[in-house]
Every structure is written in C-alpha cells, then in structure tokens.
PDB file of C-alpha atoms and ligand atoms in Angstrom:
ATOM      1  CA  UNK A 711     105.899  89.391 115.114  1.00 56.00           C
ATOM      2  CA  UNK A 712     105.965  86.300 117.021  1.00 90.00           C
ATOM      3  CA  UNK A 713     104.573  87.912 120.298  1.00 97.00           C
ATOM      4  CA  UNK A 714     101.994  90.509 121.057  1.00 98.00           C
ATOM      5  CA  UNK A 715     101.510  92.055 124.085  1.00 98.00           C
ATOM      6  CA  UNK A 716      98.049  93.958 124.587  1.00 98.00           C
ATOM      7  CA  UNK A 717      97.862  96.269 127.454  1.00 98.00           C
ATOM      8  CA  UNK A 718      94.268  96.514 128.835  1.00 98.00           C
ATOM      9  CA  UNK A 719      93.173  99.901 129.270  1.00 98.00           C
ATOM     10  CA  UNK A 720      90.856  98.247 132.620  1.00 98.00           C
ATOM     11  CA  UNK A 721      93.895  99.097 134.923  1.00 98.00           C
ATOM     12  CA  UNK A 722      95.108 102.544 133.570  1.00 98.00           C
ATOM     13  CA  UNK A 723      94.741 105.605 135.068  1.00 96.00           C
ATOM     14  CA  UNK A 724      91.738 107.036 133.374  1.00 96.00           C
ATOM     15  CA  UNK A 725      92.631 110.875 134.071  1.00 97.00           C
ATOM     16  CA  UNK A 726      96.026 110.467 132.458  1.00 97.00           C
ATOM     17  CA  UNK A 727      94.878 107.753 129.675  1.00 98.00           C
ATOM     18  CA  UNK A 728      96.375 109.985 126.520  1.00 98.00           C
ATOM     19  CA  UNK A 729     100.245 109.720 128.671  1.00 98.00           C
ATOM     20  CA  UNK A 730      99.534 106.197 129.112  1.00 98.00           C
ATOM     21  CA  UNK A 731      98.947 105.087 125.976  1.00 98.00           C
ATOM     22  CA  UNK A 732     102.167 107.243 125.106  1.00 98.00           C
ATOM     23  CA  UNK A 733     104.136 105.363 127.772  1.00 98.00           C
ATOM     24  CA  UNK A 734     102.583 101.946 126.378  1.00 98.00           C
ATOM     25  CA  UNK A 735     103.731 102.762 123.015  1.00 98.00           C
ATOM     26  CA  UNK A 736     107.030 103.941 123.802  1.00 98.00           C
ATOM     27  CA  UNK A 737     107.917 100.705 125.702  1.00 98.00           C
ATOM     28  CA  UNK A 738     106.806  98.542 122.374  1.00 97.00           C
ATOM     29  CA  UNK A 739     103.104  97.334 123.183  1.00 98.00           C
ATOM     30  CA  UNK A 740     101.693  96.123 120.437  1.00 98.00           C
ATOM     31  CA  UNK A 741      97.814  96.682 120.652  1.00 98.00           C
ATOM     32  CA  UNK A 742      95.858  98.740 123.155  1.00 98.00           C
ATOM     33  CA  UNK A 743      93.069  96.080 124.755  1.00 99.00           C
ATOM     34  CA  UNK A 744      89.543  97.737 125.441  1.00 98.00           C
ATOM     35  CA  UNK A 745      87.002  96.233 128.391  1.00 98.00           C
ATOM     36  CA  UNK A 746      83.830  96.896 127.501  1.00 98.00           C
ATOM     37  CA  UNK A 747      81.407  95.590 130.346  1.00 98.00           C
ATOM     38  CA  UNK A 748      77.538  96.226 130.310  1.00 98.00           C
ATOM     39  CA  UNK A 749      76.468  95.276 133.948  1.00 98.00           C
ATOM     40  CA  UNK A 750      74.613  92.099 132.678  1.00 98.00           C
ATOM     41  CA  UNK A 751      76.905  89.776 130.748  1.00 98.00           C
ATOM     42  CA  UNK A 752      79.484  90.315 133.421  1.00 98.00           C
ATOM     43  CA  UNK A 753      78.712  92.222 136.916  1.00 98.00           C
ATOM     44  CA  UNK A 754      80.690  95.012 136.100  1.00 98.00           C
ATOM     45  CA  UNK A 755      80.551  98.162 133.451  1.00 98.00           C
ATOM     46  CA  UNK A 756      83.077  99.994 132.006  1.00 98.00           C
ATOM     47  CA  UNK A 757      83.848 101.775 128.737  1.00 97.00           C
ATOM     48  CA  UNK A 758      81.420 102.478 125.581  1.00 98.00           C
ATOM     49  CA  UNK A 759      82.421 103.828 122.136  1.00 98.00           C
ATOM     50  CA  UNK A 760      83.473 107.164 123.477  1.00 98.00           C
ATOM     51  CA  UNK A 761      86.461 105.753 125.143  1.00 98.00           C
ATOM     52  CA  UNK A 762      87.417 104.195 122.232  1.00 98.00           C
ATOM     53  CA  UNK A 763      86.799 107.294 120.036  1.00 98.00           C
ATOM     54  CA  UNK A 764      88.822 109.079 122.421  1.00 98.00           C
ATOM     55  CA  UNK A 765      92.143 106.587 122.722  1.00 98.00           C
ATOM     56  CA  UNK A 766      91.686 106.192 118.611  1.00 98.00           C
ATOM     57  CA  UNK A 767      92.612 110.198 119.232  1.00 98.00           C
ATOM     58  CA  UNK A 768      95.733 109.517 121.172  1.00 97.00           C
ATOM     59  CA  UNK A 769      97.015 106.265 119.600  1.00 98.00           C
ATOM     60  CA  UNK A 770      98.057 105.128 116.269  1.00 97.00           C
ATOM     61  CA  UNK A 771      97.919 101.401 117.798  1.00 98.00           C
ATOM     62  CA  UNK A 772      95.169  98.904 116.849  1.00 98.00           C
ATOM     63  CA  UNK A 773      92.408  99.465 118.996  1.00 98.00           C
ATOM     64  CA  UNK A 774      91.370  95.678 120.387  1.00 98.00           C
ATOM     65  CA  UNK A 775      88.229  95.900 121.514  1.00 99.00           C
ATOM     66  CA  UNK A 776      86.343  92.799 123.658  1.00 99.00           C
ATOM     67  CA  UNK A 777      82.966  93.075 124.199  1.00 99.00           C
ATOM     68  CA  UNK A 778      81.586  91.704 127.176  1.00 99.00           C
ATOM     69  CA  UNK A 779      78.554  92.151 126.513  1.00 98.00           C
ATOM     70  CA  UNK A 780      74.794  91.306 125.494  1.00 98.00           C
ATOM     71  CA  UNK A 781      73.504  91.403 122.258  1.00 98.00           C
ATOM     72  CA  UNK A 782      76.603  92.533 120.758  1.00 98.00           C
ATOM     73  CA  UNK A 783      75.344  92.818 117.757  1.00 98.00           C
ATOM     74  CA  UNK A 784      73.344  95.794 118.398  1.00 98.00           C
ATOM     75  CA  UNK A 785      76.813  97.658 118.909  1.00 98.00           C
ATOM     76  CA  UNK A 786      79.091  96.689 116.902  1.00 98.00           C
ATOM     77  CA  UNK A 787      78.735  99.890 114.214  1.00 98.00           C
ATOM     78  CA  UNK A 788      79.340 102.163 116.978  1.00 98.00           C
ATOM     79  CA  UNK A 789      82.565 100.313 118.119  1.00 99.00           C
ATOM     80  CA  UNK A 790      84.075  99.974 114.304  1.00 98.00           C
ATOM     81  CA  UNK A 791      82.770 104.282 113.596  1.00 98.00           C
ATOM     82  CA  UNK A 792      84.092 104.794 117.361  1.00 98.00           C
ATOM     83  CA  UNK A 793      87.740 103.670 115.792  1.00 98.00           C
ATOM     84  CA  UNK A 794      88.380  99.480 116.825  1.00 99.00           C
ATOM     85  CA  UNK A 795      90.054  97.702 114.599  1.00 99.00           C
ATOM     86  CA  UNK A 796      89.574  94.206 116.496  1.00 99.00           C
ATOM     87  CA  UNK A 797      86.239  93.354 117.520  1.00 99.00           C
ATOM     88  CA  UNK A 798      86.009  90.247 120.049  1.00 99.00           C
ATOM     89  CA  UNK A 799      82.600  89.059 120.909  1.00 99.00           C
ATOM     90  CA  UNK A 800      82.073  86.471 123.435  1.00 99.00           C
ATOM     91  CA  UNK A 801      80.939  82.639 122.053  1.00 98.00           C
ATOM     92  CA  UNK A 802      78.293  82.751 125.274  1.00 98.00           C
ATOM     93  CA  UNK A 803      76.583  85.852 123.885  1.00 98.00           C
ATOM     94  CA  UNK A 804      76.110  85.008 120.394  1.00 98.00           C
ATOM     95  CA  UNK A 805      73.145  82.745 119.153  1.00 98.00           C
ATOM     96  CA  UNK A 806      74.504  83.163 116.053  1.00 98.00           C
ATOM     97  CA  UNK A 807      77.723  84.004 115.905  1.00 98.00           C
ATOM     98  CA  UNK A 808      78.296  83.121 111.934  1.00 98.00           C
ATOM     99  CA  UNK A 809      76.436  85.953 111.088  1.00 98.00           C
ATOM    100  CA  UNK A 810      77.866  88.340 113.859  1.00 98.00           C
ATOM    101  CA  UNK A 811      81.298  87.487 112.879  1.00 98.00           C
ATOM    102  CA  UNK A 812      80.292  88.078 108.836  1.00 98.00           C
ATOM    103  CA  UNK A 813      79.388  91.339 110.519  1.00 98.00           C
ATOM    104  CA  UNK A 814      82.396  92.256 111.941  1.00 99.00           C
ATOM    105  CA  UNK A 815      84.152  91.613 108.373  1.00 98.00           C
ATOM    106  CA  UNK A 816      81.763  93.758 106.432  1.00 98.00           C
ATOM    107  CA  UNK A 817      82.518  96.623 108.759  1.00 98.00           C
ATOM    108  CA  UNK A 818      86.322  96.195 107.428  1.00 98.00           C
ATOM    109  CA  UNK A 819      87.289  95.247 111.926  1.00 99.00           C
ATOM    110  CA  UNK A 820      88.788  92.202 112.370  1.00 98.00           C
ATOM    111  CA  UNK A 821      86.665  89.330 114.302  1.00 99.00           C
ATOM    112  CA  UNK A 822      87.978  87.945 117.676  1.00 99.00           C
ATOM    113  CA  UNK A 823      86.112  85.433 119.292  1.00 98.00           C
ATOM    114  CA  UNK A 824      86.185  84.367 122.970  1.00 99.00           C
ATOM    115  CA  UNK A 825      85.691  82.155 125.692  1.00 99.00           C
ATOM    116  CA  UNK A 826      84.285  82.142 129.364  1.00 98.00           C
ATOM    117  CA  UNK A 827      86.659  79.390 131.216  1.00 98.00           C
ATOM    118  CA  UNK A 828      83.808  76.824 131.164  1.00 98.00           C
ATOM    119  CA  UNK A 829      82.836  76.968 127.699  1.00 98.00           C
ATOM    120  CA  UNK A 830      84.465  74.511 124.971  1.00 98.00           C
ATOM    121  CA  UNK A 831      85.968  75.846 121.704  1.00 98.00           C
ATOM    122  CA  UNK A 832      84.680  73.498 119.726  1.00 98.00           C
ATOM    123  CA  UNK A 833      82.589  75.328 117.717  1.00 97.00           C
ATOM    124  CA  UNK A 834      85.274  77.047 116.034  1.00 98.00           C
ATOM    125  CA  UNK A 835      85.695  73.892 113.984  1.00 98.00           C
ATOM    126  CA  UNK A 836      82.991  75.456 111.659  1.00 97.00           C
ATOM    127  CA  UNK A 837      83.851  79.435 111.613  1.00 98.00           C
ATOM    128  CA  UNK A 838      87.268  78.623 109.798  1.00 97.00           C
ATOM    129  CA  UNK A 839      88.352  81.991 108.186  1.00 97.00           C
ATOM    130  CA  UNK A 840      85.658  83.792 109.927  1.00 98.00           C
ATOM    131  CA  UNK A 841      87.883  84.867 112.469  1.00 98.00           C
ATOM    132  CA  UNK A 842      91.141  86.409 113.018  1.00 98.00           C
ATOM    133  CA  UNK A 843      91.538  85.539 116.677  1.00 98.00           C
ATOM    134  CA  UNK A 844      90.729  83.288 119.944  1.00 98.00           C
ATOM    135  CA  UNK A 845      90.427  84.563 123.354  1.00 99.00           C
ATOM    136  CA  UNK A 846      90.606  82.539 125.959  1.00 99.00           C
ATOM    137  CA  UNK A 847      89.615  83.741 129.361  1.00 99.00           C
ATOM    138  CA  UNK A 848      92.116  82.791 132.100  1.00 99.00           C
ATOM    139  CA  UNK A 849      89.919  84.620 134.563  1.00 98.00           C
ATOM    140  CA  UNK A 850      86.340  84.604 134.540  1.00 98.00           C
ATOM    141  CA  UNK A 851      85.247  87.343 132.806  1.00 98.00           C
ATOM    142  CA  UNK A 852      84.254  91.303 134.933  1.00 98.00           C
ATOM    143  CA  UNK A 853      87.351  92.735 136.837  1.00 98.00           C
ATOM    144  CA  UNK A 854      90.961  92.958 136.464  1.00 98.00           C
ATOM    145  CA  UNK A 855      93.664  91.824 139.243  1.00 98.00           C
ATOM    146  CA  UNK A 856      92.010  88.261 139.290  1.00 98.00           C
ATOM    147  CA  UNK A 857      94.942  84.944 139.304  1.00 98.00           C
ATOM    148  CA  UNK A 858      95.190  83.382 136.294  1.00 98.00           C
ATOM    149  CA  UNK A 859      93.166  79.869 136.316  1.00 98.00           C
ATOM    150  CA  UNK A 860      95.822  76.892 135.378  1.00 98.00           C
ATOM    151  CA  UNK A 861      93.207  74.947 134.030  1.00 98.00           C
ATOM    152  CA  UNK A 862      93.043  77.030 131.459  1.00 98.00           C
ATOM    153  CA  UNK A 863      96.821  76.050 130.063  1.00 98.00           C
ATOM    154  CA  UNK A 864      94.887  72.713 128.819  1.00 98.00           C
ATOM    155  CA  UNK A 865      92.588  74.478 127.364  1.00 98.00           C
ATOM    156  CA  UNK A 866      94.940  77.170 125.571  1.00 98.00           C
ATOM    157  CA  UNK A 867      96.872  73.310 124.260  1.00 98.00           C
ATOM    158  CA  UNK A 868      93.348  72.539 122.923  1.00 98.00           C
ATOM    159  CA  UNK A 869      92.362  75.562 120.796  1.00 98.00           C
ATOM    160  CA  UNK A 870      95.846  75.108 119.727  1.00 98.00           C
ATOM    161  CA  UNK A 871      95.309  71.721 118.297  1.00 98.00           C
ATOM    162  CA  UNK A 872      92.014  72.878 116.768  1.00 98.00           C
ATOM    163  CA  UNK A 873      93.571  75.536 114.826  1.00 98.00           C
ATOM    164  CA  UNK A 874      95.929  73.088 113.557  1.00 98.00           C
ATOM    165  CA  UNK A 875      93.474  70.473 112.677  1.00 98.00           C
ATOM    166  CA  UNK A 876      91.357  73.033 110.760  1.00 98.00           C
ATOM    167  CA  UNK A 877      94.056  75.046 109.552  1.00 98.00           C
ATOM    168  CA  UNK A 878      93.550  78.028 110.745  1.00 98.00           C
ATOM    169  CA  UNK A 879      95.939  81.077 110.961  1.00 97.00           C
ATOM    170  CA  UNK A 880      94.168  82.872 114.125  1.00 98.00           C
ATOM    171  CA  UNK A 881      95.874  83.944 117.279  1.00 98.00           C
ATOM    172  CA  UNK A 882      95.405  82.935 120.304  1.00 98.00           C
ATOM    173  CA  UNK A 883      95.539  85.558 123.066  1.00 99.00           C
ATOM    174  CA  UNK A 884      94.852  84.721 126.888  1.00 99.00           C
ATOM    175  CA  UNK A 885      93.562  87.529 129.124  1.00 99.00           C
ATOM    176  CA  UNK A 886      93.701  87.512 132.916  1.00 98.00           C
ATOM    177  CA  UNK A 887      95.775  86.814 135.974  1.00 98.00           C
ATOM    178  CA  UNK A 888      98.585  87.766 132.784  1.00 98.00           C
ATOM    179  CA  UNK A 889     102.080  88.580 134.716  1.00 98.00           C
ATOM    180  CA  UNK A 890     105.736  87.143 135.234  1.00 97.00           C
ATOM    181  CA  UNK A 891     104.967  83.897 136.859  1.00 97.00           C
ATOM    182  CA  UNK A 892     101.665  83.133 134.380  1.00 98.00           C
ATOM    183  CA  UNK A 893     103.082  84.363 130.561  1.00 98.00           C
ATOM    184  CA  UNK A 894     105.481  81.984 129.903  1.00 97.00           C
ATOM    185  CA  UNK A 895     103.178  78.588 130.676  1.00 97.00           C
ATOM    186  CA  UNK A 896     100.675  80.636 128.565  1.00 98.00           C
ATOM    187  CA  UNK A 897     103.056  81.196 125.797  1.00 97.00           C
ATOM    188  CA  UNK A 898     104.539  77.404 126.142  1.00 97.00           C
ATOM    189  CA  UNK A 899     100.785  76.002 125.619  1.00 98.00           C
ATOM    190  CA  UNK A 900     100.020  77.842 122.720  1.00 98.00           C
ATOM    191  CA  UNK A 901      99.130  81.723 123.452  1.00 98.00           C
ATOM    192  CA  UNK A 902     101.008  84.333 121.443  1.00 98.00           C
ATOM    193  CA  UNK A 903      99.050  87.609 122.324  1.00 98.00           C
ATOM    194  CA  UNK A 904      98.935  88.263 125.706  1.00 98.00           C
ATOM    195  CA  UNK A 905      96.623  90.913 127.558  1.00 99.00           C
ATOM    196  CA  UNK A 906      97.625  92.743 130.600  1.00 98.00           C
ATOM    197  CA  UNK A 907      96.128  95.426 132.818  1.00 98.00           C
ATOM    198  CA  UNK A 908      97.520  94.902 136.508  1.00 98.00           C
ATOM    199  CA  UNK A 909     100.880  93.853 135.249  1.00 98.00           C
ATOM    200  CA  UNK A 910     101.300  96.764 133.223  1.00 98.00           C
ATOM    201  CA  UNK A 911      99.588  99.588 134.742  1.00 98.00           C
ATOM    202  CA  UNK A 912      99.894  98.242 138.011  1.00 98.00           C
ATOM    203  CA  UNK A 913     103.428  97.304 137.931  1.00 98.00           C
ATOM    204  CA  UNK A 914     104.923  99.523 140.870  1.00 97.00           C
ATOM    205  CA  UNK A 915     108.109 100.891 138.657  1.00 98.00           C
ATOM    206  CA  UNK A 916     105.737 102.091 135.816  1.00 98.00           C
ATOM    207  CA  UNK A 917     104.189 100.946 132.616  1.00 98.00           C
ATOM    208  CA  UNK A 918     107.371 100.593 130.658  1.00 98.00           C
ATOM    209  CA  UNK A 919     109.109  98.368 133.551  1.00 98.00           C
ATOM    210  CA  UNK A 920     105.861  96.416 133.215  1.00 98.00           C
ATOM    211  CA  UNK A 921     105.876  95.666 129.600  1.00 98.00           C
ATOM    212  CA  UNK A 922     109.569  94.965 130.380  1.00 98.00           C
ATOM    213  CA  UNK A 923     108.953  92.523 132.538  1.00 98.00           C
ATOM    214  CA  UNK A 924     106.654  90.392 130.582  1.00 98.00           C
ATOM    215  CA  UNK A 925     108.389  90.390 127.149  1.00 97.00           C
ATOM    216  CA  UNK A 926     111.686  89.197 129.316  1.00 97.00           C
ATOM    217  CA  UNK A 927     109.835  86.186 130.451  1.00 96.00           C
ATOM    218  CA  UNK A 928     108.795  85.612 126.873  1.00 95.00           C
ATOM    219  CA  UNK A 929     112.703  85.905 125.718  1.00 92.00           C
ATOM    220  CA  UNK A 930     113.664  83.784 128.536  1.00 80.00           C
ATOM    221  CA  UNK A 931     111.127  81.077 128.003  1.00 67.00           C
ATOM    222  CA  UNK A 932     112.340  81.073 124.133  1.00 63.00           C
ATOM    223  CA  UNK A 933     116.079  80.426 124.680  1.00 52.00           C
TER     224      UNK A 933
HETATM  225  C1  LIG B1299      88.770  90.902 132.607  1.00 53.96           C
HETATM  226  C2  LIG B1299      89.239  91.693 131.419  1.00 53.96           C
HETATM  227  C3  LIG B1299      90.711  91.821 131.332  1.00 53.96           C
HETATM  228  C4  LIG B1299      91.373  92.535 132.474  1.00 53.96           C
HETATM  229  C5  LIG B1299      92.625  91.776 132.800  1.00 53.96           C
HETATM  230  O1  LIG B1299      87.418  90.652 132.484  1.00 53.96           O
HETATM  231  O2  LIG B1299      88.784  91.099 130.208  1.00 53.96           O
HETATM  232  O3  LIG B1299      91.115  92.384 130.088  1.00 53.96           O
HETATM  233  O4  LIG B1299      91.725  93.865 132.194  1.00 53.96           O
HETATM  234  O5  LIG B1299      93.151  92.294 133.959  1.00 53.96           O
HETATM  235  P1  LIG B1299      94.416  91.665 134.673  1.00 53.96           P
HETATM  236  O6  LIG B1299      95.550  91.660 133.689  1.00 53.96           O
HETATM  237  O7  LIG B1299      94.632  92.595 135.812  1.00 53.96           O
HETATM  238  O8  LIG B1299      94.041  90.279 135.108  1.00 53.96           O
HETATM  239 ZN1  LIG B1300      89.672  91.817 128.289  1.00 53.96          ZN
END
C-alpha cells in the first residue's frame, strides 16, 4: 500500500481499548502505534509490555511499538514475547545502535529508528538494510495533542533524499501534531506512514470519521 495510517493507542480510551482497536480496524487502519514512555527519556510514562500483550489479544494488526525510552536494549525481549512486530528505538538513546538494531532482527521484529526534532539523520547513511523504518518526530517527543513543528517538512525532504542516495527501501512515518491541515505537507515531503492519536481518537464524530478524515486528505493531495 502506498499509505499507512498508524493510530496511536496514547489518545484511546484505555477502558474500552479492545472496541477501539475494533473500530480502528473496521475503518481500514493499517498498524496500531504503541507509546511507550519511561519518565526519563521523555517526562512522561505510559504503557509496558502488558499493554502490548493485551492489544496483541484483541488485534490481528501489526503491533508498532516506539520506545521512548532508556536503555532500550534492556527491553526489547519483553516487547517482541509481549507480541510487537515493529520495534522503533530512538537514535538519542542508543550508543550503539548497530548492534541494537541487529537485535531487533534476531528477535524476527522489524527495526524502526527515530528522531527527536533536533537530531540529524545522518547516521542512517551507515545502517543501510538494518532498518525497516524512519521516524521522524514532528513534535518533541512525551505527550500527544502537541502542533506539528513545520520545520520538520525539511527535514522529512532530507531523510527522503538519504534513502534515495543510499538506496534504501524504509518508510518514513512522521508522528505528532498528525491531522487534516498537517498530513498532506507531510505526505508531499516524503512521509508515507502517518501516526495519529488526537486526530483519531479525539476526532469528535468517532474513530472511524477520524481515520476518514485523514486518508481523504491523502486522496485529495494525490489527484
Ligand atoms: C508523542 C507520541 C505520539 C503521540 C501523537 O510523543 O510519540 O505517538 O501519540 O499524538 P498526536 O497525534 O495527538 O500528536
Ligand atoms: Zn509515538
């Protein structure tokens, strides 16, 4: 499929997640995007393996789990046992993220790698193959309903130019401040996976209307 969209379970109602993820599936999302936050990488916490474990339960779509957190490494058998079948671990957390991403791989997940807005892709030059796909941050990293940072378009035209250069077949997905006015400048620079949790779960005429909405924008923005 050209486009993805990822709804991020940050926004969903928690008590109701197993409906949700029914409702998300019904209406054609393509992945289900996991937060997990420790409390030190970002200033927030969220989810651990359980969650996943659980949604694996109540979903038969990939499981795309971003870890925002430290010394991922330490985790990531519990997250690929727990169910994911992405892993993303942030570029800022990993002194060594050739090995981490080899990791991944071995635990038959696929790698993600991703990007606080401040910090240059660059380094992907050297991981060719080693990863599956690029997240760039359009919000700094920690809570959901944050705008979208247009700075981050160049950035998205970058990584897209990288990829190129080193021919690579990774994705690039963008995650935060995703909604109507943001997905189609996202898509035009380069993004073809595109996390939401306020659009989607948030959206006041339901989760389906949500999902709606953003894949219209994407037709639209093709024509
Ligand atoms: C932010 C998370 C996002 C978050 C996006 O740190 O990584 O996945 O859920 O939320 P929205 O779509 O509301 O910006
Ligand atoms: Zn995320």
């Amino acid at each position: 499929m050209d486009t993805l969209i990822s709804p991020s379970i940050l926004s969903a109602d928690l008590l109701h997640l197993e409906q949700s993820l029914r409702e998300c599936e019904q209406a054609g999302a393509d992945k289900i995007h996991i937060d997990v936050m420790d409390g030190r990488f970002v200033p927030n916490i969220t989810f651990g393996p359980n969650i996943v474990r659980a949604c694996r339960r109540a979903t038969k779509l990939p499981l795309d789990v971003h870890l925002m957190i430290v010394e991922p490494e330490k985790h990531l058998e519990a997250f690929a046992e727990a169910g994911a079948d992405i892993i993303t671990v942030h570029y800022e957390t990993c002194p060594h993220l050739h090995r981490t991403l080899q990791h991944i791989r071995a635990l038959g997940v696929r790698p993600g790698v991703t990007f606080n807005p401040a910090t240059p892709v660059e380094g992907l030059r050297y991981l060719n193959g080693m990863f599956d796909q690029v997240l760039i941050m359009t919000v700094n990293p920690g809570f959901g309903g944050q705008e979208f940072i247009p700075e981050m378009l160049q950035k998205i035209r970058d990584t897209r130019k990288l990829l190129d250069e080193i021919g690579s077949e990774a994705v690039i997905q963008v995650d935060g401040g995703i909604e109507a006015s943001t997905i189609a400048a996202a898509y035009a620079a380069g993004a073809r996976d595109f996390v939401a949790g306020t659009a989607i779960f948030g959206y006041p005429e339901g989760i389906r209307a949500g999902i709606d909405a953003l894949k219209e924008k994407l037709s639209l923005d093709k024509l």
